[in-house]
GROMACS .gro file of C-alpha atoms in nm:
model
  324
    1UNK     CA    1   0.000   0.000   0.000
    2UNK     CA    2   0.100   0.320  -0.075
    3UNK     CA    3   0.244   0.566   0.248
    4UNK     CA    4   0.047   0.823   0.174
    5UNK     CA    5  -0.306   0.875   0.245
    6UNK     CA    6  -0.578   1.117   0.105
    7UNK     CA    7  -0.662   1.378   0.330
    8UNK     CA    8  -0.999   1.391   0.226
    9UNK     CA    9  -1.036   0.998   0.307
   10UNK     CA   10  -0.974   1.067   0.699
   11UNK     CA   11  -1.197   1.377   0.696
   12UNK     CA   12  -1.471   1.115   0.554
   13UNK     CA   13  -1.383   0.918   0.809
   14UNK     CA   14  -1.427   1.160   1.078
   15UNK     CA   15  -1.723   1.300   0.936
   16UNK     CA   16  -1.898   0.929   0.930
   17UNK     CA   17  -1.878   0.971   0.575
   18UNK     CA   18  -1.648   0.688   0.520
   19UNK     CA   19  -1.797   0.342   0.388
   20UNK     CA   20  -1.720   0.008   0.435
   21UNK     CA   21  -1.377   0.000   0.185
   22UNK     CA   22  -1.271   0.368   0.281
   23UNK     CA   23  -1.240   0.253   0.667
   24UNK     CA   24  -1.044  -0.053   0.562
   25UNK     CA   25  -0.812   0.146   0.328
   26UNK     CA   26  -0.779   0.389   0.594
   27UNK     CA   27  -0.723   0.116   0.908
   28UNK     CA   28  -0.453  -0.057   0.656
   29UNK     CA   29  -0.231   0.221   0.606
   30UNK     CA   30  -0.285   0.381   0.988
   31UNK     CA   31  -0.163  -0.029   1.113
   32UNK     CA   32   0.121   0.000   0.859
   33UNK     CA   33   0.389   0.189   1.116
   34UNK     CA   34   0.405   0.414   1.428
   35UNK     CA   35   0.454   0.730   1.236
   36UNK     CA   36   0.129   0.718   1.082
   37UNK     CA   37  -0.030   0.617   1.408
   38UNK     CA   38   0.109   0.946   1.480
   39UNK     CA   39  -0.017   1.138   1.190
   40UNK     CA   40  -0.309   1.008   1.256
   41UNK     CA   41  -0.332   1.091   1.590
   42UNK     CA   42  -0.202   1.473   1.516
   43UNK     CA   43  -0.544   1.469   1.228
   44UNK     CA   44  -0.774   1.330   1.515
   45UNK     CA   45  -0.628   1.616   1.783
   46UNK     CA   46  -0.715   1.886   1.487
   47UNK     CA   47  -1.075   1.723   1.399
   48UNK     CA   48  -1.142   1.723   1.789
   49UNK     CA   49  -1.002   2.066   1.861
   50UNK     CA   50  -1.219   2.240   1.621
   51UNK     CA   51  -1.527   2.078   1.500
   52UNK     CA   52  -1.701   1.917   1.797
   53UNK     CA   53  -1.951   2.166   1.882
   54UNK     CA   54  -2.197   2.242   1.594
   55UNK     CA   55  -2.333   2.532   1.735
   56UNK     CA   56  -1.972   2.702   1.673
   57UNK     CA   57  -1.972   2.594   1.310
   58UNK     CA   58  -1.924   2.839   1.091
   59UNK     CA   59  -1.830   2.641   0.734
   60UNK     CA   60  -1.650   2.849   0.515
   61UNK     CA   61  -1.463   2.969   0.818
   62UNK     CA   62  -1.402   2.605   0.920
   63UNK     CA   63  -1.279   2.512   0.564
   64UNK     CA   64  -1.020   2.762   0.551
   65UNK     CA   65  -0.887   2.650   0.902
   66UNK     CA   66  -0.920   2.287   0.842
   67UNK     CA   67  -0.718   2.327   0.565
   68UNK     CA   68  -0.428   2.599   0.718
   69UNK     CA   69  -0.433   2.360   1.055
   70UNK     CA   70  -0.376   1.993   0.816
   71UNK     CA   71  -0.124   2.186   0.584
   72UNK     CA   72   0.079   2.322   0.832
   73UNK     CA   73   0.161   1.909   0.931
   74UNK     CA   74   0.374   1.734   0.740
   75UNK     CA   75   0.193   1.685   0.394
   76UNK     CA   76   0.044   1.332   0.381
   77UNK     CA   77  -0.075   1.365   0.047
   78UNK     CA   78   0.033   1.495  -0.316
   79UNK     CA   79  -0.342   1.431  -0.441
   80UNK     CA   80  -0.554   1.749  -0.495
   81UNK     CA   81  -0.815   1.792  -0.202
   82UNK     CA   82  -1.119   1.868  -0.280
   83UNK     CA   83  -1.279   2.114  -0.041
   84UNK     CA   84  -1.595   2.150  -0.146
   85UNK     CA   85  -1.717   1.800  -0.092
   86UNK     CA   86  -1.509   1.841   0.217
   87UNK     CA   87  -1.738   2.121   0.357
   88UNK     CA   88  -2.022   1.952   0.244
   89UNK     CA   89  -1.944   1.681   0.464
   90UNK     CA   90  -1.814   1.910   0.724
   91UNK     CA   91  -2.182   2.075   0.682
   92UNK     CA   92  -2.370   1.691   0.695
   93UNK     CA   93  -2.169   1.661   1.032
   94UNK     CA   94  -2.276   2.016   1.173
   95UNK     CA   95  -2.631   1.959   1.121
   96UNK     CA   96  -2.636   1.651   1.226
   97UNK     CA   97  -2.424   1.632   1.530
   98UNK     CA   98  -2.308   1.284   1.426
   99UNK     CA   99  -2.052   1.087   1.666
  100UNK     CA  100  -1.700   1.076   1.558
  101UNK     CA  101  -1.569   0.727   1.417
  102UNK     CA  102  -1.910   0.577   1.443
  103UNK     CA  103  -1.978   0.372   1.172
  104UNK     CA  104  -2.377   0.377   1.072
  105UNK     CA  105  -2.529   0.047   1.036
  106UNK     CA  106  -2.837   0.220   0.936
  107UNK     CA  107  -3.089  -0.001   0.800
  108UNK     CA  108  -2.858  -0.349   0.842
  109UNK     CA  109  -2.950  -0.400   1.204
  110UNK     CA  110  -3.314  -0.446   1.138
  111UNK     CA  111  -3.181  -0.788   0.998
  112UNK     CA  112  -2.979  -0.903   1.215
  113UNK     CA  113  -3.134  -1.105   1.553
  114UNK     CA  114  -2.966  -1.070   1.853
  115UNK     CA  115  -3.037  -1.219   2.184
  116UNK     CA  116  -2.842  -1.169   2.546
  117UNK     CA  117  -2.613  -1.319   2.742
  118UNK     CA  118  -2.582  -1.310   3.095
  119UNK     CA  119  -2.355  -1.443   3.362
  120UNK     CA  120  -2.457  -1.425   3.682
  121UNK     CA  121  -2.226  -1.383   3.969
  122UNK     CA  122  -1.992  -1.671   4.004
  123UNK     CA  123  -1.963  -1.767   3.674
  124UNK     CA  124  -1.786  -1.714   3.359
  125UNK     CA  125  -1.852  -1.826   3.024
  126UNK     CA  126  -1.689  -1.834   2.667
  127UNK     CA  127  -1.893  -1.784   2.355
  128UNK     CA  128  -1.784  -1.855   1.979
  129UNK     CA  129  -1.947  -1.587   1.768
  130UNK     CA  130  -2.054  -1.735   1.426
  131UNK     CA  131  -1.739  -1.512   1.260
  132UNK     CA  132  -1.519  -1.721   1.473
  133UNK     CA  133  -1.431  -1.473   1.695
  134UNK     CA  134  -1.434  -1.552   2.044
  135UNK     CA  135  -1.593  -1.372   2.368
  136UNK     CA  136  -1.480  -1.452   2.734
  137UNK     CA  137  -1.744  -1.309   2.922
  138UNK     CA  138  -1.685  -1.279   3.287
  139UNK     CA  139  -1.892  -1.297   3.620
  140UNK     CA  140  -2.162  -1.074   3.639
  141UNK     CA  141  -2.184  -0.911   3.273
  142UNK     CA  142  -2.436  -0.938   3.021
  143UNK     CA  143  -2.372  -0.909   2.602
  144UNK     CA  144  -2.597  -0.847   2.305
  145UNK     CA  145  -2.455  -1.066   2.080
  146UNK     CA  146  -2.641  -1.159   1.736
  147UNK     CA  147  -2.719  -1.521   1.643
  148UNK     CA  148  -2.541  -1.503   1.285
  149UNK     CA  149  -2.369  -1.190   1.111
  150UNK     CA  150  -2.463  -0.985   0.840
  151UNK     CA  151  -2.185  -0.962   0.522
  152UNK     CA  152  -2.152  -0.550   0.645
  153UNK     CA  153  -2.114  -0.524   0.967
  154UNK     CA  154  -2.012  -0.672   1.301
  155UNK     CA  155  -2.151  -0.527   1.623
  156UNK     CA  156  -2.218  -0.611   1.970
  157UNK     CA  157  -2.346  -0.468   2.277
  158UNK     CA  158  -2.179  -0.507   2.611
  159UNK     CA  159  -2.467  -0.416   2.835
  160UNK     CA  160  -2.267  -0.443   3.172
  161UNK     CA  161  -1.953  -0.575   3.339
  162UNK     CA  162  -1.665  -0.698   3.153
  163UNK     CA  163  -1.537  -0.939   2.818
  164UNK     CA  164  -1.218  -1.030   2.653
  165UNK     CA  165  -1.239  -1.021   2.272
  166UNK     CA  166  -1.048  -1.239   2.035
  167UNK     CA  167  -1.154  -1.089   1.700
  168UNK     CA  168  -1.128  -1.292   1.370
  169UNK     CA  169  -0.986  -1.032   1.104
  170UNK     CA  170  -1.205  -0.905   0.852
  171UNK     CA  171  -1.143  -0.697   0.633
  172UNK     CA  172  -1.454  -0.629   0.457
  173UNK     CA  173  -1.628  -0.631   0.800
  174UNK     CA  174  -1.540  -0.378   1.091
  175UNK     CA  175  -1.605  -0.564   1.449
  176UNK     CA  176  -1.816  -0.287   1.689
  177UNK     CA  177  -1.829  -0.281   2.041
  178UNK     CA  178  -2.084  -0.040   2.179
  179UNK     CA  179  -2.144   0.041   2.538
  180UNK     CA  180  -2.352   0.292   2.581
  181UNK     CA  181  -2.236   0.655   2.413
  182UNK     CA  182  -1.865   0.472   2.371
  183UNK     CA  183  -1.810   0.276   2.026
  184UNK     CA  184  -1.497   0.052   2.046
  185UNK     CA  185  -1.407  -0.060   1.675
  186UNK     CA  186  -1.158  -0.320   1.521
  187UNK     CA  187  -1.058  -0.551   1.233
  188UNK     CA  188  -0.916  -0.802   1.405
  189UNK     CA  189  -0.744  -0.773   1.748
  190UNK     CA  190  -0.774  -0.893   2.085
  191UNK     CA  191  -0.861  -0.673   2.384
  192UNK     CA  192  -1.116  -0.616   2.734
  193UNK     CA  193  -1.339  -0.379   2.790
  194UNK     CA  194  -1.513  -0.283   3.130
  195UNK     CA  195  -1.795  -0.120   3.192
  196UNK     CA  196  -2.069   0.016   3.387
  197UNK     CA  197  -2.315   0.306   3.383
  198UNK     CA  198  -2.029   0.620   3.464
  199UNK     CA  199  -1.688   0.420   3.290
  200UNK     CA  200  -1.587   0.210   2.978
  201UNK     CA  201  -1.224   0.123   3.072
  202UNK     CA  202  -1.038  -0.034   2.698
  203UNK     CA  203  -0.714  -0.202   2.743
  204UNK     CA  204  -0.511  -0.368   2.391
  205UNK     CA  205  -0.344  -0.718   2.431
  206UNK     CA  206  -0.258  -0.704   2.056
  207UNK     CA  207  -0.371  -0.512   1.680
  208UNK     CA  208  -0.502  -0.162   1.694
  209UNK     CA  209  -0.812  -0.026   1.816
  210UNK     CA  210  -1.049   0.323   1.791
  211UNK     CA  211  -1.245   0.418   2.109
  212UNK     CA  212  -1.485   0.740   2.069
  213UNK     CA  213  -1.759   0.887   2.225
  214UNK     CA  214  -1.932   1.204   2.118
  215UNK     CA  215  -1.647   1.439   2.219
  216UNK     CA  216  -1.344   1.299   2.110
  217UNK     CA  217  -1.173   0.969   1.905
  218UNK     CA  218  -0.849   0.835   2.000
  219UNK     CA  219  -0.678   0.503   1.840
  220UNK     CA  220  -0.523   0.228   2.091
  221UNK     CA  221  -0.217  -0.003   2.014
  222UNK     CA  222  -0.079  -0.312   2.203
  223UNK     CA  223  -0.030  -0.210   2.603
  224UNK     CA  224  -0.249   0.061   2.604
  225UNK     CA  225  -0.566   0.140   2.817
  226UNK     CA  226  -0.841   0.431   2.744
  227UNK     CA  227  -1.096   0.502   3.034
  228UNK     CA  228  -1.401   0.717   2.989
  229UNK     CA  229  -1.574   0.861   3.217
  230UNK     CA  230  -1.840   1.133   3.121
  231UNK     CA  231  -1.620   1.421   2.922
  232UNK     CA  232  -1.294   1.272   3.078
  233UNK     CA  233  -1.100   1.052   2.893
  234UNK     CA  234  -0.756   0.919   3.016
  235UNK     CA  235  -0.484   0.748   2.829
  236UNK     CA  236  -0.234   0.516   2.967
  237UNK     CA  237   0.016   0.218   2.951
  238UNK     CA  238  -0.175  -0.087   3.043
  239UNK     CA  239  -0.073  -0.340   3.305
  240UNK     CA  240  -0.230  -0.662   3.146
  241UNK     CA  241  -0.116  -0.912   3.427
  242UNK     CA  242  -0.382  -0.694   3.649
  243UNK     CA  243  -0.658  -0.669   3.398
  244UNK     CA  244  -0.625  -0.994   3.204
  245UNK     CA  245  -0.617  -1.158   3.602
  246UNK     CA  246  -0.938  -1.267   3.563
  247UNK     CA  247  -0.860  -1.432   3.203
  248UNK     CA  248  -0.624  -1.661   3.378
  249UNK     CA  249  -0.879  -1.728   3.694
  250UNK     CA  250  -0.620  -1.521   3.909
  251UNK     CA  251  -0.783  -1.304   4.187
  252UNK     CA  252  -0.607  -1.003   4.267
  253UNK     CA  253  -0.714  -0.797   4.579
  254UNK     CA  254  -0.494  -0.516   4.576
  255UNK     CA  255  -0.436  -0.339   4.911
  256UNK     CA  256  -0.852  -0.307   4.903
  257UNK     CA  257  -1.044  -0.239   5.254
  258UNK     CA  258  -1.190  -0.491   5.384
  259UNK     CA  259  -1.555  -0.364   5.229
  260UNK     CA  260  -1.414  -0.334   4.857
  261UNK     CA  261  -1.225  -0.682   4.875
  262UNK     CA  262  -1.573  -0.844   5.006
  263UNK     CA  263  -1.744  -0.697   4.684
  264UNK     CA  264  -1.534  -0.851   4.442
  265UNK     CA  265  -1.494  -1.199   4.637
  266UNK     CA  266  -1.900  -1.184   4.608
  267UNK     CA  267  -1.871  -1.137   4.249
  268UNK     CA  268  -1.582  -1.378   4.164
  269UNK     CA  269  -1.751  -1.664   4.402
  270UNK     CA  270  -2.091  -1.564   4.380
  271UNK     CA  271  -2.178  -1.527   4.733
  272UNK     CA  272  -2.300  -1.279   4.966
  273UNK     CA  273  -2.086  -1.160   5.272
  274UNK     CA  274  -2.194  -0.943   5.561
  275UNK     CA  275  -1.993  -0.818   5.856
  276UNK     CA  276  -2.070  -0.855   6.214
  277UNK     CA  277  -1.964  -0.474   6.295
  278UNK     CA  278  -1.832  -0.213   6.130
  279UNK     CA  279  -1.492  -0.209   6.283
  280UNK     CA  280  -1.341  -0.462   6.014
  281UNK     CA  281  -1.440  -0.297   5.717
  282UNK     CA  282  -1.123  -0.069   5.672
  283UNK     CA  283  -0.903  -0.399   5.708
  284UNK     CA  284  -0.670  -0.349   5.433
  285UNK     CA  285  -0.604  -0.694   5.202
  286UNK     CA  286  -0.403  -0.764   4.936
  287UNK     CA  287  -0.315  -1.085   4.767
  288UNK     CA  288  -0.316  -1.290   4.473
  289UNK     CA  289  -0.513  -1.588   4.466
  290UNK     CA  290  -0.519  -1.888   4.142
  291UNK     CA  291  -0.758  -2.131   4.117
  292UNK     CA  292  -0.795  -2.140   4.479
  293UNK     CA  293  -1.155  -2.186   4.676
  294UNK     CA  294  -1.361  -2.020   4.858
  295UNK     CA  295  -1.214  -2.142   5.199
  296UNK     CA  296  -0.881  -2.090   5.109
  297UNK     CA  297  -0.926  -1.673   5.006
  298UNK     CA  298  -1.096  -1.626   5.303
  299UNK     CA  299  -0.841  -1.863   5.530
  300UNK     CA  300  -0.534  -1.623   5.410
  301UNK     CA  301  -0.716  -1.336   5.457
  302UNK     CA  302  -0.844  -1.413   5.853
  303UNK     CA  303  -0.462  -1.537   5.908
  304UNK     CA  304  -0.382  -1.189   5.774
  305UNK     CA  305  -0.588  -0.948   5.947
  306UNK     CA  306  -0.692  -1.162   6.240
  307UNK     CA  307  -1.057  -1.201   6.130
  308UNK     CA  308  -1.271  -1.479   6.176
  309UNK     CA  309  -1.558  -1.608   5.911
  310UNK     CA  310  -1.833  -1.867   5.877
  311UNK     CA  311  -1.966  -2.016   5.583
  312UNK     CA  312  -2.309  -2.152   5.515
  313UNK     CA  313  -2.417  -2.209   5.176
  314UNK     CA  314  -2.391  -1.908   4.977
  315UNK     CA  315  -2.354  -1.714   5.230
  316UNK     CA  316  -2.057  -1.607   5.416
  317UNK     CA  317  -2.023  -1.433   5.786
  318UNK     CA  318  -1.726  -1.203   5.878
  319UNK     CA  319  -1.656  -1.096   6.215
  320UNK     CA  320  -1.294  -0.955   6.441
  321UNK     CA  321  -1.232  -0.687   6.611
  322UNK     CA  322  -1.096  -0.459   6.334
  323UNK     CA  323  -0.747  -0.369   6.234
  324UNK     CA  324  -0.486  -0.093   6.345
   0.00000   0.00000   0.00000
């Protein structure tokens, strides 16, 4: 493939204008090395800077800037642009208040069946999606997930908790991840995504994925981790030993109270816990815990902090004297 890219092509792109062969040609050259990850990038800051608020748009103002901001970059492409389509599409976006990197499915998901997944607490599950792909589901989430896929488009819904995704690459069909306002997108990668009603937390195990919302669009490579949280979006290096944990059945309390710990023990065990008195709930625990039982979390952590507990059934009774 060629290095360069037509400027117009990523505008299309972050206008919503793109279609199915545009993304692809667009996802192929941005995967081909780290300086047009970077270009990319420096096109996305520009986009985001300047045309995410509608009621600001003023086009023929835009157009000039658009074009002074992308030119004063490094030139990316020798081809004439042309503008006018440009601010037509700059226009479609204003009046519409479209989401950035969203790709429509319009009219497809009307045939498309999908049903839901749920695991309850306790229990994990792995699902083969007819693509071949390959969804580890974890305790306590639920998925959209449709029976077969379309020949145009790929899409889920994580409804709550948290999955690992193995994606099968395609490159005729994008893979989308929606929770809630967030859109995760891919060809083929693997990654996790967590999330609940305030946060969608992405973290990259491999490949190269695009996280937006309707302020912003940023694109994630191996290591990396995105978390949104309203209008706050923060990008860091991923620790993968800590968020794939679960992956490899690996409970990780780490330096939690006493309260927090019990929460996810409930979750990974599917129990409930309650406390005697209040005093033991700032205990602080931390520890690591593979493949091990019930008994066995909660033997370490009494030897630790001195606490006793009881066990009947599914439920669990902790009670000490608290810690200092």
């Amino acid at each position: 493939m060629e290095e360069n890219i037509p400027k117009e092509l990523i505008v299309r792109y972050l206008s919503n204008e793109a279609n199915s062969d545009e993304q692809i040609q667009l996802f192929d050259w941005i995967s081909l090395n780290v300086e047009n990850q970077k270009r990319f990038n420096e096109f996305c800051e520009v986009w985001n800077k300047n045309y995410t608020h509608p009621e600001e748009f003023k086009e023929q103002q835009a157009l000039y800037s658009l074009n002074n901001k992308i030119d004063s970059l490094a030139p990316i492409a020798k081809k004439k642009t042309n503008w006018l389509k440009v601010a037509a599409l700059i226009g479609i976006l204003a009046l519409t208040a479209t989401t950035l990197f969203v790709y429509s499915i319009k009219s497809v998901s009307s045939e498309i069946t999908y049903v839901v997944k749920t695991n309850p607490p306790g229990q994990k599950s792995q699902l083969q999606l007819s693509d071949g792909s390959i969804v580890y589901l974890n305790a306590g989430s639920s998925i959209e997930l449709p029976e077969q896929f379309n020949d145009k488009i790929r899409e889920v819904h994580l409804l709550k908790g948290e999955a690992f995704f193995e994606v099968q690459r395609d490159s005729l069909r994008p893979f989308i991840i929606s929770t809630g306002a967030v859109q995760t997108k891919v060809l083929g990668t693997s990654f996790n995504i967590k999330y609940d009603e305030l946060t969608t937390e992405v973290a990259v195990r491999s490949g190269l994925v695009s996280v937006s919302n309707n302020q912003s669009a940023e694109l994630l490579t191996v290591n990396e981790k995105l978390t949104i949280t309203g209008n706050q979006i923060i990008r860091e290096q991923a620790n993968l030993e800590s968020i794939l944990a679960w992956r490899n059945n690996t409970l990780i309390l780490d330096n939690l109270n006493l309260a927090d710990a019990a929460a996810k023990i409930e979750m990974w065990y599917g129990v409930e816990i309650s406390f005697a008195n209040s005093a033991i709930l700032d205990c602080k625990i931390a520890g690591k815990y593979k493949n091990q039982t019930l008994e066995n979390v909660l033997k370490a952590i009494a030897y630790a902090t001195e606490i006793e507990f009881e066990i009947k059934n599914k439920e669990v009774k902790i009670s000490g004297k608290g810690c200092h």
